[in-house]
């Protein structure tokens, strides 16, 4: 770790007048990346992950996760119509972060989800 002085400080007796700089081993970062890529590629090639695993996988978009969710609910209802389907949603705030909210609200109203 290195310590550098911040420019323009009146008094260098205070710890806030310095900036700590941590230099990590670049070779280890490259090696970690190569190994991680190999593990991911192997897991995909040999289908070691379930199809329902969406996060942190290439070519798995939010739309796929939502489609899988809808299909699971429909399957439960097809088995027995009076089934109650419960869902725990931890964080879907980024699912539609790049669309116009006015348009989304219009579509939800048109589909009967909002009054």
Coordinates of N, CA and C in Angstrom, one line a residue:
X1 N 0.8 -1.2 0.0 CA 0.0 0.0 0.0 C 0.9 1.2 0.0
X2 N 0.5 2.2 -0.8 CA 1.2 3.5 -0.9 C 0.3 4.6 -0.3
X3 N 0.9 5.6 0.2 CA 0.2 6.8 0.7 C 0.7 8.0 -0.1
X4 N -0.3 8.7 -0.7 CA 0.1 9.9 -1.5 C -0.5 11.1 -0.8
X5 N 0.2 12.2 -0.9 CA -0.4 13.5 -0.3 C -1.4 14.0 -1.3
X6 N -2.5 14.5 -0.7 CA -3.5 15.2 -1.5 C -3.0 16.6 -1.8
X7 N -3.2 17.1 -3.0 CA -2.7 18.4 -3.4 C -3.5 19.5 -2.7
X8 N -2.9 20.6 -2.4 CA -3.6 21.8 -1.9 C -4.0 21.8 -0.4
X9 N -3.5 20.8 0.4 CA -3.8 20.8 1.8 C -2.9 21.7 2.6
X10 N -3.5 22.5 3.5 CA -2.7 23.4 4.2 C -1.9 22.8 5.3
X11 N -2.3 21.7 5.9 CA -1.6 21.0 6.9 C -1.6 19.5 6.7
X12 N -0.4 18.9 6.5 CA -0.2 17.5 6.3 C -0.1 16.7 7.6
X13 N -0.4 17.3 8.7 CA -0.4 16.5 10.0 C -1.7 15.7 10.2
X14 N -2.7 16.0 9.4 CA -4.0 15.2 9.5 C -4.1 14.1 8.6
X15 N -4.6 12.9 9.0 CA -4.7 11.8 8.1 C -5.5 12.0 6.9
X16 N -6.5 12.9 6.9 CA -7.3 13.2 5.8 C -6.6 13.9 4.7
X17 N -5.3 14.3 4.9 CA -4.5 15.0 3.9 C -3.8 14.0 3.0
X18 N -4.1 12.7 3.2 CA -3.4 11.7 2.5 C -4.4 10.8 1.8
X19 N -4.0 10.2 0.7 CA -4.8 9.2 0.0 C -4.1 7.9 0.0
X20 N -4.7 6.8 0.6 CA -4.1 5.5 0.5 C -4.4 4.9 -0.9
X21 N -3.4 4.2 -1.4 CA -3.5 3.6 -2.8 C -3.0 2.1 -2.6
X22 N -4.0 1.2 -2.9 CA -3.7 -0.2 -2.9 C -3.4 -0.7 -4.3
X23 N -2.3 -1.3 -4.5 CA -1.9 -1.9 -5.8 C -2.0 -3.4 -5.7
X24 N -2.9 -4.0 -6.4 CA -3.0 -5.4 -6.4 C -2.2 -6.1 -7.5
X25 N -1.9 -7.3 -7.3 CA -1.1 -8.0 -8.2 C -1.9 -8.2 -9.5
X26 N -1.5 -7.6 -10.6 CA -2.2 -7.7 -11.9 C -2.2 -9.1 -12.4
X27 N -1.1 -9.8 -12.3 CA -1.0 -11.2 -12.8 C -2.1 -12.1 -12.1
X28 N -2.3 -11.9 -10.8 CA -3.3 -12.7 -10.1 C -4.7 -12.4 -10.6
X29 N -5.0 -11.1 -11.0 CA -6.3 -10.7 -11.5 C -6.5 -11.4 -12.8
X30 N -5.5 -11.4 -13.7 CA -5.6 -12.1 -15.0 C -5.9 -13.6 -14.8
X31 N -5.1 -14.2 -13.9 CA -5.3 -15.6 -13.7 C -6.7 -16.0 -13.1
X32 N -7.2 -15.1 -12.2 CA -8.5 -15.3 -11.6 C -9.6 -15.2 -12.7
X33 N -9.4 -14.3 -13.7 CA -10.4 -14.1 -14.7 C -10.4 -15.3 -15.7
X34 N -9.2 -15.8 -16.0 CA -9.1 -17.0 -16.9 C -9.8 -18.2 -16.3
X35 N -9.5 -18.4 -15.0 CA -10.1 -19.5 -14.3 C -11.6 -19.4 -14.2
X36 N -12.1 -18.2 -13.8 CA -13.5 -17.9 -13.7 C -14.2 -18.2 -15.1
X37 N -13.6 -17.7 -16.2 CA -14.2 -17.9 -17.5 C -14.2 -19.4 -17.8
X38 N -13.2 -20.1 -17.5 CA -13.2 -21.6 -17.7 C -14.3 -22.3 -16.9
X39 N -14.5 -21.9 -15.7 CA -15.5 -22.6 -14.9 C -16.9 -22.3 -15.5
X40 N -17.1 -21.0 -15.8 CA -18.4 -20.6 -16.4 C -18.7 -21.4 -17.7
X41 N -17.7 -21.4 -18.6 CA -17.8 -22.1 -19.9 C -18.1 -23.6 -19.7
X42 N -17.4 -24.2 -18.7 CA -17.6 -25.7 -18.4 C -19.0 -25.9 -17.9
X43 N -19.4 -25.1 -17.0 CA -20.7 -25.2 -16.4 C -21.8 -25.1 -17.5
X44 N -21.6 -24.2 -18.5 CA -22.6 -24.1 -19.6 C -22.5 -25.3 -20.5
X45 N -21.3 -25.7 -20.8 CA -21.1 -26.8 -21.8 C -21.7 -28.1 -21.3
X46 N -21.6 -28.4 -20.0 CA -22.1 -29.6 -19.5 C -23.4 -29.5 -18.8
X47 N -24.1 -28.3 -18.9 CA -25.4 -28.1 -18.3 C -25.4 -28.4 -16.8
X48 N -24.4 -27.8 -16.1 CA -24.3 -28.1 -14.7 C -25.2 -27.2 -13.9
X49 N -25.8 -26.2 -14.5 CA -26.7 -25.3 -13.8 C -28.1 -25.5 -14.3
X50 N -29.1 -25.4 -13.4 CA -30.5 -25.6 -13.8 C -30.9 -24.5 -14.8
X51 N -31.8 -24.8 -15.6 CA -32.4 -23.8 -16.6 C -33.0 -22.6 -15.9
X52 N -33.4 -22.8 -14.7 CA -34.1 -21.7 -13.9 C -33.1 -20.7 -13.4
X53 N -31.8 -21.0 -13.4 CA -30.7 -20.1 -13.0 C -30.5 -19.0 -14.0
X54 N -31.0 -17.8 -13.7 CA -30.9 -16.7 -14.7 C -29.7 -15.8 -14.4
X55 N -29.6 -15.4 -13.2 CA -28.6 -14.4 -12.8 C -27.2 -14.8 -13.1
X56 N -26.3 -13.9 -13.4 CA -24.9 -14.1 -13.7 C -24.6 -15.1 -14.7
X57 N -25.5 -15.2 -15.7 CA -25.2 -16.1 -16.9 C -25.4 -15.3 -18.1
X58 N -24.6 -15.6 -19.1 CA -24.6 -15.0 -20.4 C -25.9 -15.3 -21.1
X59 N -26.4 -14.3 -21.9 CA -27.6 -14.4 -22.7 C -28.8 -14.8 -21.9
X60 N -28.9 -14.5 -20.6 CA -30.1 -14.7 -19.8 C -30.6 -13.3 -19.4
X61 N -31.6 -12.9 -20.1 CA -32.2 -11.5 -19.9 C -33.3 -11.5 -18.9
X62 N -33.7 -10.3 -18.4 CA -34.8 -10.2 -17.5 C -36.1 -10.7 -18.1
X63 N -36.3 -10.6 -19.4 CA -37.5 -11.1 -20.0 C -37.6 -12.6 -19.9
X64 N -36.4 -13.3 -20.0 CA -36.4 -14.7 -19.8 C -36.9 -15.1 -18.4
X65 N -36.4 -14.4 -17.4 CA -36.8 -14.6 -16.0 C -38.2 -14.4 -15.8
X66 N -38.8 -13.3 -16.4 CA -40.2 -13.1 -16.2 C -41.1 -14.1 -17.0
X67 N -40.6 -14.5 -18.1 CA -41.3 -15.6 -18.9 C -41.3 -16.9 -18.1
X68 N -40.2 -17.2 -17.5 CA -40.1 -18.4 -16.6 C -41.0 -18.4 -15.4
X69 N -41.1 -17.2 -14.8 CA -42.0 -17.0 -13.7 C -43.5 -17.2 -14.1
X70 N -43.8 -16.6 -15.2 CA -45.2 -16.7 -15.7 C -45.6 -18.1 -16.0
X71 N -44.6 -18.9 -16.7 CA -44.9 -20.3 -17.0 C -45.0 -21.1 -15.8
X72 N -44.2 -20.8 -14.8 CA -44.3 -21.6 -13.5 C -45.7 -21.4 -12.9
X73 N -46.2 -20.2 -12.9 CA -47.5 -19.9 -12.3 C -48.6 -20.6 -13.1
X74 N -48.5 -20.5 -14.4 CA -49.5 -21.1 -15.2 C -49.5 -22.7 -15.1
X75 N -48.3 -23.2 -14.9 CA -48.2 -24.7 -14.7 C -48.9 -25.1 -13.4
X76 N -48.7 -24.3 -12.3 CA -49.3 -24.6 -11.0 C -50.8 -24.5 -11.1
X77 N -51.3 -23.5 -11.8 CA -52.8 -23.3 -12.0 C -53.4 -24.4 -12.9
X78 N -52.6 -24.9 -13.8 CA -53.1 -26.0 -14.7 C -53.2 -27.3 -13.9
X79 N -52.4 -27.5 -12.9 CA -52.5 -28.7 -12.1 C -53.8 -28.7 -11.3
X80 N -54.1 -27.6 -10.7 CA -55.3 -27.4 -9.9 C -55.7 -26.0 -9.9
X81 N -56.8 -25.7 -10.4 CA -57.2 -24.3 -10.6 C -57.3 -23.5 -9.3
X82 N -57.6 -24.1 -8.2 CA -57.7 -23.3 -6.9 C -56.3 -23.2 -6.2
X83 N -55.3 -23.6 -6.8 CA -53.9 -23.4 -6.2 C -53.7 -21.9 -6.0
X84 N -53.0 -21.6 -4.9 CA -52.6 -20.2 -4.6 C -51.1 -20.2 -4.9
X85 N -50.7 -19.3 -5.7 CA -49.3 -19.1 -6.0 C -48.7 -18.0 -5.3
X86 N -47.7 -18.2 -4.5 CA -47.0 -17.1 -3.7 C -45.7 -16.9 -4.3
X87 N -45.3 -15.6 -4.3 CA -44.0 -15.2 -4.8 C -43.3 -14.3 -3.9
X88 N -42.0 -14.5 -3.7 CA -41.2 -13.6 -2.9 C -40.3 -12.9 -3.9
X89 N -40.4 -11.6 -4.0 CA -39.6 -10.8 -5.0 C -38.6 -10.0 -4.2
X90 N -37.3 -10.2 -4.3 CA -36.3 -9.5 -3.6 C -35.9 -8.2 -4.2
X91 N -35.7 -8.2 -5.5 CA -35.3 -7.0 -6.2 C -35.6 -7.1 -7.7
X92 N -36.6 -6.4 -8.1 CA -36.8 -6.4 -9.6 C -36.9 -4.9 -10.0
X93 N -36.3 -4.0 -9.2 CA -36.4 -2.6 -9.5 C -35.7 -2.2 -10.8
X94 N -34.7 -3.0 -11.2 CA -34.0 -2.7 -12.5 C -34.6 -3.4 -13.7
X95 N -35.7 -4.2 -13.5 CA -36.2 -4.9 -14.6 C -36.7 -4.0 -15.8
X96 N -37.3 -2.9 -15.4 CA -37.8 -2.0 -16.5 C -37.2 -0.6 -16.3
X97 N -36.0 -0.4 -16.0 CA -35.4 0.9 -15.7 C -35.1 1.7 -16.9
X98 N -35.2 1.2 -18.1 CA -34.9 2.0 -19.3 C -36.1 2.2 -20.2
X99 N -37.3 2.0 -19.7 CA -38.5 2.3 -20.5 C -39.2 3.5 -20.0
X100 N -40.0 4.2 -20.8 CA -40.8 5.3 -20.3 C -41.8 4.9 -19.3
X101 N -41.8 5.4 -18.1 CA -42.8 5.0 -17.1 C -44.2 5.3 -17.5
X102 N -44.4 6.4 -18.3 CA -45.8 6.7 -18.7 C -46.4 5.6 -19.6
X103 N -45.5 5.1 -20.5 CA -46.0 4.1 -21.4 C -46.3 2.8 -20.6
X104 N -45.4 2.4 -19.7 CA -45.6 1.2 -18.8 C -46.9 1.4 -18.1
X105 N -47.2 2.5 -17.5 CA -48.4 2.7 -16.7 C -49.6 2.6 -17.6
X106 N -49.5 3.1 -18.9 CA -50.6 3.0 -19.8 C -50.9 1.6 -20.1
X107 N -49.9 0.8 -20.4 CA -50.1 -0.6 -20.7 C -50.6 -1.4 -19.5
X108 N -50.2 -1.1 -18.3 CA -50.7 -1.8 -17.1 C -52.2 -1.4 -16.9
X109 N -52.6 -0.2 -17.2 CA -54.0 0.2 -17.1 C -54.8 -0.5 -18.2
X110 N -54.3 -0.6 -19.4 CA -55.0 -1.2 -20.5 C -55.2 -2.7 -20.2
X111 N -54.3 -3.3 -19.6 CA -54.4 -4.8 -19.3 C -55.2 -5.0 -18.0
X112 N -55.6 -3.9 -17.3 CA -56.5 -4.1 -16.1 C -55.7 -4.3 -14.8
X113 N -54.4 -4.0 -14.8 CA -53.7 -4.2 -13.6 C -53.8 -2.9 -12.7
X114 N -54.1 -1.8 -13.3 CA -54.2 -0.6 -12.5 C -55.6 0.0 -12.8
X115 N -56.0 0.8 -11.8 CA -57.3 1.4 -12.0 C -57.2 2.8 -12.7

